[in-house]
Amino acid sequence: MPVLVTSRAGGVSVPPFGGLNLGDHVGDAEDAVAANRRRLAERLRMPVQYMRQVHGTRVVVAREPAPPPEADALVTDVPGLALAVMVADCAPVLFESPTAVGVAHAGRAGMTDGVIDATLAAFDRLGVPADRLTVTIGPCVCAGCYEVPAELRREVEQRVPGSAAATRRGTAAIDLRAGIHHQLTAAGVTDIAVATRCTAEDPELYSYRRDGRTGRFAGVAWLGSAA
Ligand SMILES: [Zn+2]
C-alpha cells in the first residue's frame, strides 16, 4: 500500500517542462511525456492509471488499465495497478489501506466542491471506513503563496472551515492543506500526514502559479509490493 510523489528528477522533457513532466495536456512534446510515463511505470514495475482531471468531484474505481477517465479521484482494490494524480499547485491527496488505495486532485475548486468526501464515500463502498485510512496531503502551494481575492477567501471558508489564511504579505489567501485536513478530520480520518514542501517555492516541483507554462508532477498510490 505504498505511495510516492514524483518531482522533476529523472525525466527527459526540456524547458519549460524540464524533467519528469507527466502531464499530456500542457503543451509538452508527446514523445517526451510518453517516455516520462514509461519511466515511472518501469520504476513501479506496473501500469499507471491517469485521469483527465477537470477540477471536479467524480471518483472512478479502476481495476485494469484503461484510457484516462474524466475524473478527479481514482480508487482501486486491485494490486498491481498504480493510480496517479497530476498536479502543479493543487494538492495531491493519497489514500492508503491494506485493501484499497486511492488518489484525489484537490485544488481550491475540488476541495470546495467535495472531492475529498466523494473519495471517502468510494472507499466506504469498498468496505474501507475513514478511520482505517492513512492519508497524505502531498506538496501543494502553501497558504503564504496562495493569494486570492478576499471575497473568494470568504466564500471558500464558508464551505471549507479552516481554509481562510493570509499570505506572507498579509493579503487574503487560501490554505489548501488546512482546509483538506479539516475535511478529512471531520469525516473521521485520524491518520493524516501533511507534506511541507510548497510547489511555488521548491524549484524541484512544478508550479503553475509560479511558471504558468510548465509540467505536472504526480502523486501515486498502489497496492502491492513493487518499488
Ligand atoms: Zn509557498
Short mmCIF file of N, CA and C in Angstrom, two decimals, residues 44-218:
data_model
loop_
_atom_site.label_atom_id
_atom_site.label_comp_id
_atom_site.label_asym_id
_atom_site.label_seq_id
_atom_site.Cartn_x
_atom_site.Cartn_y
_atom_site.Cartn_z
N LEU A 44 7.97 1.58 -11.07
CA LEU A 44 6.98 0.93 -10.21
C LEU A 44 6.78 -0.54 -10.58
N ARG A 45 7.22 -0.89 -11.79
CA ARG A 45 7.01 -2.23 -12.35
C ARG A 45 5.52 -2.58 -12.41
N MET A 46 4.74 -1.62 -12.80
CA MET A 46 3.31 -1.86 -13.01
C MET A 46 2.73 -0.72 -13.84
N PRO A 47 1.58 -0.97 -14.49
CA PRO A 47 0.96 0.12 -15.25
C PRO A 47 0.47 1.22 -14.32
N VAL A 48 0.43 2.45 -14.87
CA VAL A 48 -0.03 3.61 -14.11
C VAL A 48 -1.29 4.16 -14.77
N GLN A 49 -2.34 4.27 -13.99
CA GLN A 49 -3.60 4.82 -14.49
C GLN A 49 -3.67 6.32 -14.23
N TYR A 50 -3.86 7.10 -15.28
CA TYR A 50 -4.02 8.55 -15.15
C TYR A 50 -5.49 8.93 -15.30
N MET A 51 -5.79 10.22 -15.07
CA MET A 51 -7.15 10.74 -15.25
C MET A 51 -7.10 11.95 -16.16
N ARG A 52 -8.25 12.30 -16.73
CA ARG A 52 -8.43 13.61 -17.34
C ARG A 52 -9.10 14.46 -16.27
N GLN A 53 -8.28 15.27 -15.61
CA GLN A 53 -8.74 15.99 -14.42
C GLN A 53 -9.42 17.30 -14.81
N VAL A 54 -10.56 17.57 -14.18
CA VAL A 54 -11.35 18.74 -14.56
C VAL A 54 -11.73 19.59 -13.35
N HIS A 55 -11.01 19.44 -12.24
CA HIS A 55 -11.33 20.18 -11.01
C HIS A 55 -12.74 19.87 -10.54
N GLY A 56 -13.16 18.61 -10.71
CA GLY A 56 -14.48 18.19 -10.29
C GLY A 56 -14.42 17.26 -9.09
N THR A 57 -15.47 16.45 -8.95
CA THR A 57 -15.56 15.58 -7.77
C THR A 57 -15.86 14.13 -8.15
N ARG A 58 -15.74 13.80 -9.44
CA ARG A 58 -16.08 12.44 -9.85
C ARG A 58 -14.95 11.48 -9.46
N VAL A 59 -15.36 10.34 -8.87
CA VAL A 59 -14.42 9.30 -8.45
C VAL A 59 -14.65 8.07 -9.32
N VAL A 60 -13.59 7.49 -9.83
CA VAL A 60 -13.69 6.28 -10.65
C VAL A 60 -12.97 5.14 -9.94
N VAL A 61 -13.62 3.98 -9.89
CA VAL A 61 -12.97 2.77 -9.39
C VAL A 61 -12.24 2.13 -10.56
N ALA A 62 -10.91 2.03 -10.46
CA ALA A 62 -10.08 1.47 -11.53
C ALA A 62 -9.68 0.06 -11.15
N ARG A 63 -9.88 -0.87 -12.08
CA ARG A 63 -9.49 -2.26 -11.77
C ARG A 63 -8.58 -2.85 -12.83
N GLU A 64 -8.44 -2.17 -13.97
CA GLU A 64 -7.50 -2.58 -15.01
C GLU A 64 -7.12 -1.34 -15.79
N PRO A 65 -5.94 -1.34 -16.42
CA PRO A 65 -5.52 -0.16 -17.16
C PRO A 65 -6.55 0.20 -18.23
N ALA A 66 -6.86 1.49 -18.33
CA ALA A 66 -7.88 1.96 -19.27
C ALA A 66 -7.49 3.35 -19.73
N PRO A 67 -8.10 3.81 -20.85
CA PRO A 67 -7.87 5.22 -21.22
C PRO A 67 -8.28 6.11 -20.06
N PRO A 68 -7.57 7.22 -19.85
CA PRO A 68 -7.85 8.06 -18.69
C PRO A 68 -9.31 8.51 -18.65
N PRO A 69 -10.03 8.18 -17.59
CA PRO A 69 -11.41 8.64 -17.47
C PRO A 69 -11.44 10.10 -17.04
N GLU A 70 -12.54 10.80 -17.36
CA GLU A 70 -12.72 12.15 -16.82
C GLU A 70 -13.10 12.00 -15.37
N ALA A 71 -12.19 12.39 -14.49
CA ALA A 71 -12.38 12.18 -13.06
C ALA A 71 -11.36 13.01 -12.31
N ASP A 72 -11.58 13.20 -11.03
CA ASP A 72 -10.59 13.87 -10.18
C ASP A 72 -10.20 13.03 -8.98
N ALA A 73 -10.63 11.78 -8.97
CA ALA A 73 -10.14 10.83 -7.97
C ALA A 73 -10.26 9.42 -8.54
N LEU A 74 -9.30 8.60 -8.13
CA LEU A 74 -9.31 7.18 -8.52
C LEU A 74 -9.14 6.35 -7.26
N VAL A 75 -9.82 5.23 -7.20
CA VAL A 75 -9.58 4.26 -6.13
C VAL A 75 -9.47 2.88 -6.77
N THR A 76 -8.75 1.99 -6.11
CA THR A 76 -8.67 0.61 -6.58
C THR A 76 -8.51 -0.34 -5.41
N ASP A 77 -9.02 -1.55 -5.61
CA ASP A 77 -8.77 -2.62 -4.65
C ASP A 77 -8.00 -3.76 -5.32
N VAL A 78 -7.39 -3.43 -6.46
CA VAL A 78 -6.64 -4.43 -7.23
C VAL A 78 -5.14 -4.16 -7.10
N PRO A 79 -4.37 -5.13 -6.62
CA PRO A 79 -2.92 -4.95 -6.57
C PRO A 79 -2.33 -4.88 -7.98
N GLY A 80 -1.24 -4.10 -8.10
CA GLY A 80 -0.51 -4.08 -9.37
C GLY A 80 -0.99 -3.05 -10.36
N LEU A 81 -1.86 -2.15 -9.95
CA LEU A 81 -2.28 -1.03 -10.80
C LEU A 81 -2.05 0.25 -10.01
N ALA A 82 -1.10 1.06 -10.47
CA ALA A 82 -0.80 2.31 -9.78
C ALA A 82 -1.76 3.40 -10.26
N LEU A 83 -2.16 4.26 -9.34
CA LEU A 83 -3.08 5.36 -9.63
C LEU A 83 -2.31 6.67 -9.52
N ALA A 84 -2.48 7.57 -10.50
CA ALA A 84 -1.72 8.82 -10.48
C ALA A 84 -2.65 10.02 -10.55
N VAL A 85 -2.32 11.03 -9.75
CA VAL A 85 -2.96 12.34 -9.85
C VAL A 85 -1.88 13.35 -10.21
N MET A 86 -2.13 14.14 -11.27
CA MET A 86 -1.15 15.12 -11.73
C MET A 86 -1.46 16.49 -11.12
N VAL A 87 -0.41 17.16 -10.69
CA VAL A 87 -0.60 18.45 -10.02
C VAL A 87 0.54 19.42 -10.33
N ALA A 88 0.24 20.70 -10.13
CA ALA A 88 1.26 21.75 -10.13
C ALA A 88 0.69 22.91 -9.33
N ASP A 89 0.53 22.73 -8.06
CA ASP A 89 -0.01 23.66 -7.04
C ASP A 89 -1.23 23.10 -6.33
N CYS A 90 -2.15 22.42 -7.05
CA CYS A 90 -3.24 21.72 -6.38
C CYS A 90 -2.63 20.63 -5.49
N ALA A 91 -3.39 20.18 -4.50
CA ALA A 91 -2.87 19.15 -3.61
C ALA A 91 -3.15 17.75 -4.16
N PRO A 92 -2.10 16.92 -4.23
CA PRO A 92 -2.32 15.50 -4.49
C PRO A 92 -2.62 14.84 -3.15
N VAL A 93 -3.78 14.22 -3.03
CA VAL A 93 -4.16 13.58 -1.76
C VAL A 93 -4.15 12.08 -1.98
N LEU A 94 -3.36 11.39 -1.16
CA LEU A 94 -3.08 9.97 -1.36
C LEU A 94 -3.67 9.16 -0.21
N PHE A 95 -4.46 8.14 -0.55
CA PHE A 95 -5.19 7.35 0.44
C PHE A 95 -4.65 5.93 0.44
N GLU A 96 -4.34 5.41 1.64
CA GLU A 96 -3.82 4.05 1.75
C GLU A 96 -4.59 3.26 2.78
N SER A 97 -4.76 1.97 2.48
CA SER A 97 -5.25 0.99 3.46
C SER A 97 -4.74 -0.36 2.99
N PRO A 98 -4.85 -1.39 3.80
CA PRO A 98 -4.35 -2.70 3.38
C PRO A 98 -5.10 -3.28 2.19
N THR A 99 -6.34 -2.85 1.95
CA THR A 99 -7.14 -3.48 0.90
C THR A 99 -7.54 -2.57 -0.25
N ALA A 100 -7.30 -1.28 -0.11
CA ALA A 100 -7.64 -0.36 -1.20
C ALA A 100 -6.81 0.91 -1.06
N VAL A 101 -6.51 1.52 -2.22
CA VAL A 101 -5.77 2.78 -2.23
C VAL A 101 -6.46 3.75 -3.17
N GLY A 102 -6.08 5.03 -3.07
CA GLY A 102 -6.69 6.00 -3.96
C GLY A 102 -5.89 7.28 -4.05
N VAL A 103 -6.24 8.10 -5.03
CA VAL A 103 -5.64 9.42 -5.20
C VAL A 103 -6.75 10.41 -5.51
N ALA A 104 -6.56 11.65 -5.05
CA ALA A 104 -7.53 12.70 -5.37
C ALA A 104 -6.80 13.98 -5.73
N HIS A 105 -7.43 14.76 -6.60
CA HIS A 105 -6.91 16.04 -7.10
C HIS A 105 -7.71 17.13 -6.39
N ALA A 106 -7.04 17.80 -5.42
CA ALA A 106 -7.77 18.75 -4.59
C ALA A 106 -7.12 20.13 -4.67
N GLY A 107 -7.55 20.89 -5.65
CA GLY A 107 -7.24 22.31 -5.67
C GLY A 107 -8.37 23.05 -4.97
N ARG A 108 -8.39 24.36 -5.17
CA ARG A 108 -9.42 25.14 -4.49
C ARG A 108 -10.82 24.67 -4.89
N ALA A 109 -11.06 24.48 -6.20
CA ALA A 109 -12.40 24.11 -6.66
C ALA A 109 -12.79 22.71 -6.19
N GLY A 110 -11.89 21.75 -6.38
CA GLY A 110 -12.21 20.37 -6.00
C GLY A 110 -12.43 20.23 -4.51
N MET A 111 -11.56 20.88 -3.73
CA MET A 111 -11.72 20.85 -2.28
C MET A 111 -13.08 21.44 -1.89
N THR A 112 -13.40 22.59 -2.45
CA THR A 112 -14.63 23.28 -2.07
C THR A 112 -15.86 22.48 -2.48
N ASP A 113 -15.79 21.86 -3.64
CA ASP A 113 -16.97 21.13 -4.13
C ASP A 113 -17.09 19.73 -3.55
N GLY A 114 -16.05 19.23 -2.87
CA GLY A 114 -16.23 17.98 -2.13
C GLY A 114 -15.53 16.75 -2.67
N VAL A 115 -14.42 16.92 -3.37
CA VAL A 115 -13.75 15.72 -3.92
C VAL A 115 -13.23 14.81 -2.81
N ILE A 116 -12.89 15.39 -1.64
CA ILE A 116 -12.39 14.55 -0.55
C ILE A 116 -13.51 13.67 -0.01
N ASP A 117 -14.66 14.26 0.28
CA ASP A 117 -15.79 13.47 0.77
C ASP A 117 -16.21 12.41 -0.26
N ALA A 118 -16.18 12.78 -1.53
CA ALA A 118 -16.56 11.82 -2.57
C ALA A 118 -15.60 10.64 -2.59
N THR A 119 -14.33 10.91 -2.39
CA THR A 119 -13.34 9.82 -2.38
C THR A 119 -13.54 8.93 -1.16
N LEU A 120 -13.78 9.55 -0.02
CA LEU A 120 -14.02 8.77 1.20
C LEU A 120 -15.28 7.90 1.04
N ALA A 121 -16.29 8.41 0.37
CA ALA A 121 -17.51 7.62 0.14
C ALA A 121 -17.20 6.41 -0.74
N ALA A 122 -16.32 6.60 -1.74
CA ALA A 122 -15.94 5.48 -2.60
C ALA A 122 -15.20 4.41 -1.80
N PHE A 123 -14.33 4.83 -0.88
CA PHE A 123 -13.66 3.85 -0.02
C PHE A 123 -14.66 3.12 0.86
N ASP A 124 -15.62 3.84 1.38
CA ASP A 124 -16.63 3.21 2.22
C ASP A 124 -17.37 2.12 1.44
N ARG A 125 -17.67 2.40 0.18
CA ARG A 125 -18.36 1.40 -0.64
C ARG A 125 -17.47 0.18 -0.88
N LEU A 126 -16.16 0.38 -0.82
CA LEU A 126 -15.23 -0.76 -0.97
C LEU A 126 -14.95 -1.42 0.38
N GLY A 127 -15.65 -1.00 1.41
CA GLY A 127 -15.51 -1.64 2.71
C GLY A 127 -14.39 -1.07 3.57
N VAL A 128 -13.91 0.11 3.22
CA VAL A 128 -12.84 0.74 4.00
C VAL A 128 -13.38 2.03 4.61
N PRO A 129 -13.69 2.01 5.91
CA PRO A 129 -14.18 3.23 6.55
C PRO A 129 -13.04 4.24 6.73
N ALA A 130 -13.43 5.50 6.94
CA ALA A 130 -12.45 6.59 7.01
C ALA A 130 -11.40 6.34 8.08
N ASP A 131 -11.80 5.75 9.20
CA ASP A 131 -10.84 5.60 10.30
C ASP A 131 -9.84 4.48 10.07
N ARG A 132 -9.93 3.79 8.92
CA ARG A 132 -8.92 2.77 8.61
C ARG A 132 -7.98 3.24 7.50
N LEU A 133 -8.10 4.48 7.11
CA LEU A 133 -7.25 5.02 6.05
C LEU A 133 -6.07 5.80 6.61
N THR A 134 -4.95 5.70 5.91
CA THR A 134 -3.83 6.63 6.10
C THR A 134 -3.85 7.59 4.92
N VAL A 135 -3.87 8.88 5.20
CA VAL A 135 -4.00 9.86 4.13
C VAL A 135 -2.81 10.82 4.16
N THR A 136 -2.22 11.05 3.00
CA THR A 136 -1.13 12.00 2.84
C THR A 136 -1.58 13.16 1.97
N ILE A 137 -1.48 14.36 2.50
CA ILE A 137 -1.70 15.56 1.70
C ILE A 137 -0.34 15.96 1.14
N GLY A 138 -0.15 15.76 -0.15
CA GLY A 138 1.16 15.94 -0.77
C GLY A 138 1.48 17.40 -1.04
N PRO A 139 2.65 17.65 -1.65
CA PRO A 139 3.11 19.02 -1.87
C PRO A 139 2.13 19.83 -2.71
N CYS A 140 1.81 21.02 -2.25
CA CYS A 140 0.92 21.92 -2.97
C CYS A 140 1.36 23.35 -2.67
N VAL A 141 0.68 24.32 -3.25
CA VAL A 141 1.02 25.71 -2.96
C VAL A 141 0.65 26.00 -1.50
N CYS A 142 1.54 26.65 -0.78
CA CYS A 142 1.27 26.92 0.64
C CYS A 142 0.41 28.17 0.78
N ALA A 143 -0.15 28.33 1.98
CA ALA A 143 -1.02 29.49 2.21
C ALA A 143 -0.27 30.80 1.99
N GLY A 144 0.98 30.83 2.39
CA GLY A 144 1.77 32.05 2.27
C GLY A 144 1.94 32.51 0.83
N CYS A 145 1.81 31.58 -0.11
CA CYS A 145 1.99 31.88 -1.53
C CYS A 145 0.68 31.92 -2.31
N TYR A 146 -0.43 31.56 -1.67
CA TYR A 146 -1.68 31.35 -2.42
C TYR A 146 -2.63 32.52 -2.21
N GLU A 147 -2.32 33.64 -2.85
CA GLU A 147 -3.15 34.84 -2.73
C GLU A 147 -4.42 34.70 -3.56
N VAL A 148 -5.55 35.09 -2.96
CA VAL A 148 -6.84 35.10 -3.66
C VAL A 148 -7.57 36.39 -3.28
N PRO A 149 -8.59 36.77 -4.06
CA PRO A 149 -9.42 37.92 -3.65
C PRO A 149 -10.08 37.63 -2.29
N ALA A 150 -10.25 38.67 -1.49
CA ALA A 150 -10.83 38.49 -0.16
C ALA A 150 -12.21 37.85 -0.22
N GLU A 151 -12.99 38.22 -1.25
CA GLU A 151 -14.34 37.66 -1.37
C GLU A 151 -14.28 36.14 -1.61
N LEU A 152 -13.33 35.72 -2.41
CA LEU A 152 -13.19 34.28 -2.67
C LEU A 152 -12.77 33.56 -1.40
N ARG A 153 -11.87 34.14 -0.63
CA ARG A 153 -11.47 33.53 0.64
C ARG A 153 -12.68 33.34 1.54
N ARG A 154 -13.55 34.36 1.57
CA ARG A 154 -14.74 34.28 2.42
C ARG A 154 -15.69 33.17 1.93
N GLU A 155 -15.89 33.10 0.63
CA GLU A 155 -16.78 32.08 0.07
C GLU A 155 -16.27 30.67 0.37
N VAL A 156 -14.97 30.48 0.21
CA VAL A 156 -14.40 29.15 0.42
C VAL A 156 -14.44 28.79 1.90
N GLU A 157 -14.15 29.75 2.76
CA GLU A 157 -14.17 29.48 4.19
C GLU A 157 -15.56 29.05 4.68
N GLN A 158 -16.59 29.62 4.06
CA GLN A 158 -17.95 29.23 4.44
C GLN A 158 -18.20 27.75 4.17
N ARG A 159 -17.61 27.25 3.11
CA ARG A 159 -17.85 25.85 2.73
C ARG A 159 -16.77 24.92 3.24
N VAL A 160 -15.58 25.45 3.49
CA VAL A 160 -14.46 24.64 4.00
C VAL A 160 -13.84 25.37 5.19
N PRO A 161 -14.40 25.17 6.37
CA PRO A 161 -13.88 25.89 7.54
C PRO A 161 -12.39 25.59 7.74
N GLY A 162 -11.67 26.60 8.12
CA GLY A 162 -10.24 26.43 8.35
C GLY A 162 -9.38 26.77 7.15
N SER A 163 -10.01 27.02 6.00
CA SER A 163 -9.22 27.26 4.79
C SER A 163 -8.79 28.72 4.64
N ALA A 164 -9.44 29.64 5.35
CA ALA A 164 -9.06 31.05 5.23
C ALA A 164 -7.69 31.28 5.84
N ALA A 165 -6.86 32.05 5.14
CA ALA A 165 -5.50 32.29 5.61
C ALA A 165 -5.02 33.61 5.06
N ALA A 166 -3.76 33.92 5.36
CA ALA A 166 -3.15 35.15 4.85
C ALA A 166 -1.83 34.79 4.17
N THR A 167 -1.48 35.56 3.15
CA THR A 167 -0.17 35.39 2.53
C THR A 167 0.90 35.99 3.45
N ARG A 168 2.14 35.79 3.06
CA ARG A 168 3.23 36.38 3.85
C ARG A 168 3.17 37.89 3.85
N ARG A 169 2.54 38.45 2.79
CA ARG A 169 2.40 39.92 2.72
C ARG A 169 1.17 40.39 3.48
N GLY A 170 0.38 39.44 4.02
CA GLY A 170 -0.78 39.82 4.80
C GLY A 170 -2.06 39.93 4.00
N THR A 171 -2.04 39.58 2.72
CA THR A 171 -3.24 39.64 1.90
C THR A 171 -4.02 38.33 2.02
N ALA A 172 -5.25 38.32 1.48
CA ALA A 172 -6.13 37.15 1.60
C ALA A 172 -5.52 35.95 0.90
N ALA A 173 -5.66 34.79 1.53
CA ALA A 173 -5.11 33.56 0.97
C ALA A 173 -6.00 32.38 1.34
N ILE A 174 -5.77 31.28 0.64
CA ILE A 174 -6.44 30.02 0.97
C ILE A 174 -5.36 29.02 1.37
N ASP A 175 -5.64 28.31 2.46
CA ASP A 175 -4.73 27.26 2.93
C ASP A 175 -5.33 25.90 2.56
N LEU A 176 -4.86 25.37 1.42
CA LEU A 176 -5.40 24.09 0.95
C LEU A 176 -5.15 22.99 1.97
N ARG A 177 -3.95 22.95 2.52
CA ARG A 177 -3.61 21.88 3.47
C ARG A 177 -4.55 21.90 4.66
N ALA A 178 -4.77 23.09 5.22
CA ALA A 178 -5.62 23.20 6.41
C ALA A 178 -7.06 22.84 6.08
N GLY A 179 -7.53 23.30 4.91
CA GLY A 179 -8.91 23.00 4.53
C GLY A 179 -9.13 21.51 4.32
N ILE A 180 -8.21 20.88 3.60
CA ILE A 180 -8.33 19.44 3.34
C ILE A 180 -8.19 18.66 4.65
N HIS A 181 -7.26 19.09 5.49
CA HIS A 181 -7.08 18.42 6.78
C HIS A 181 -8.36 18.49 7.60
N HIS A 182 -8.99 19.64 7.58
CA HIS A 182 -10.25 19.81 8.31
C HIS A 182 -11.32 18.86 7.76
N GLN A 183 -11.41 18.79 6.43
CA GLN A 183 -12.41 17.91 5.83
C GLN A 183 -12.16 16.45 6.19
N LEU A 184 -10.91 16.03 6.15
CA LEU A 184 -10.56 14.64 6.49
C LEU A 184 -10.92 14.34 7.93
N THR A 185 -10.54 15.26 8.81
CA THR A 185 -10.80 15.05 10.24
C THR A 185 -12.30 15.00 10.51
N ALA A 186 -13.03 15.91 9.89
CA ALA A 186 -14.49 15.95 10.08
C ALA A 186 -15.15 14.65 9.61
N ALA A 187 -14.54 14.00 8.61
CA ALA A 187 -15.10 12.76 8.07
C ALA A 187 -14.64 11.53 8.83
N GLY A 188 -13.77 11.71 9.82
CA GLY A 188 -13.37 10.57 10.63
C GLY A 188 -12.00 10.00 10.35
N VAL A 189 -11.22 10.64 9.46
CA VAL A 189 -9.85 10.19 9.21
C VAL A 189 -8.97 10.68 10.37
N THR A 190 -8.19 9.78 10.94
CA THR A 190 -7.35 10.16 12.08
C THR A 190 -5.86 10.11 11.76
N ASP A 191 -5.49 9.34 10.72
CA ASP A 191 -4.08 9.16 10.38
C ASP A 191 -3.76 10.00 9.15
N ILE A 192 -3.27 11.22 9.38
CA ILE A 192 -3.08 12.18 8.29
C ILE A 192 -1.65 12.72 8.34
N ALA A 193 -0.95 12.64 7.21
CA ALA A 193 0.37 13.26 7.08
C ALA A 193 0.27 14.42 6.11
N VAL A 194 1.01 15.49 6.40
CA VAL A 194 0.95 16.67 5.55
C VAL A 194 2.35 17.02 5.08
N ALA A 195 2.56 17.04 3.77
CA ALA A 195 3.85 17.43 3.22
C ALA A 195 4.04 18.93 3.44
N THR A 196 5.27 19.34 3.70
CA THR A 196 5.52 20.75 3.97
C THR A 196 6.11 21.48 2.76
N ARG A 197 6.54 20.75 1.74
CA ARG A 197 7.12 21.42 0.58
C ARG A 197 6.04 22.23 -0.16
N CYS A 198 6.40 23.44 -0.54
CA CYS A 198 5.48 24.31 -1.30
C CYS A 198 5.90 24.30 -2.76
N THR A 199 4.94 24.00 -3.64
CA THR A 199 5.25 23.93 -5.07
C THR A 199 5.78 25.27 -5.60
N ALA A 200 5.22 26.37 -5.11
CA ALA A 200 5.63 27.67 -5.64
C ALA A 200 7.02 28.09 -5.17
N GLU A 201 7.54 27.40 -4.16
CA GLU A 201 8.85 27.76 -3.62
C GLU A 201 9.94 26.74 -3.93
N ASP A 202 9.54 25.51 -4.26
CA ASP A 202 10.52 24.44 -4.47
C ASP A 202 10.75 24.24 -5.96
N PRO A 203 11.93 24.60 -6.48
CA PRO A 203 12.16 24.51 -7.92
C PRO A 203 12.16 23.07 -8.45
N GLU A 204 12.23 22.09 -7.57
CA GLU A 204 12.17 20.69 -8.00
C GLU A 204 10.75 20.25 -8.34
N LEU A 205 9.77 21.09 -7.97
CA LEU A 205 8.36 20.76 -8.22
C LEU A 205 7.79 21.73 -9.25
N TYR A 206 6.85 21.28 -10.04
CA TYR A 206 6.19 22.16 -11.00
C TYR A 206 5.18 23.03 -10.27
N SER A 207 5.11 24.32 -10.69
CA SER A 207 4.16 25.25 -10.11
C SER A 207 3.53 26.08 -11.20
N TYR A 208 2.24 25.93 -11.38
CA TYR A 208 1.52 26.72 -12.39
C TYR A 208 1.49 28.19 -11.99
N ARG A 209 1.29 28.46 -10.72
CA ARG A 209 1.22 29.86 -10.26
C ARG A 209 2.55 30.57 -10.47
N ARG A 210 3.65 29.86 -10.27
CA ARG A 210 4.96 30.47 -10.43
C ARG A 210 5.35 30.61 -11.89
N ASP A 211 5.11 29.55 -12.68
CA ASP A 211 5.69 29.46 -14.01
C ASP A 211 4.69 29.53 -15.16
N GLY A 212 3.41 29.37 -14.90
CA GLY A 212 2.44 29.38 -15.99
C GLY A 212 2.57 28.15 -16.87
N ARG A 213 3.34 28.31 -17.97
CA ARG A 213 3.55 27.17 -18.87
C ARG A 213 4.60 26.26 -18.24
N THR A 214 4.14 25.10 -17.77
CA THR A 214 5.04 24.20 -17.05
C THR A 214 4.46 22.79 -17.05
N GLY A 215 5.16 21.88 -16.40
CA GLY A 215 4.74 20.49 -16.38
C GLY A 215 3.88 20.15 -15.18
N ARG A 216 3.69 18.85 -14.99
CA ARG A 216 2.94 18.35 -13.85
C ARG A 216 3.74 17.21 -13.20
N PHE A 217 3.82 17.24 -11.88
CA PHE A 217 4.34 16.07 -11.17
C PHE A 217 3.15 15.26 -10.68
N ALA A 218 3.40 14.14 -10.05
CA ALA A 218 2.29 13.26 -9.72
C ALA A 218 2.41 12.69 -8.31
#
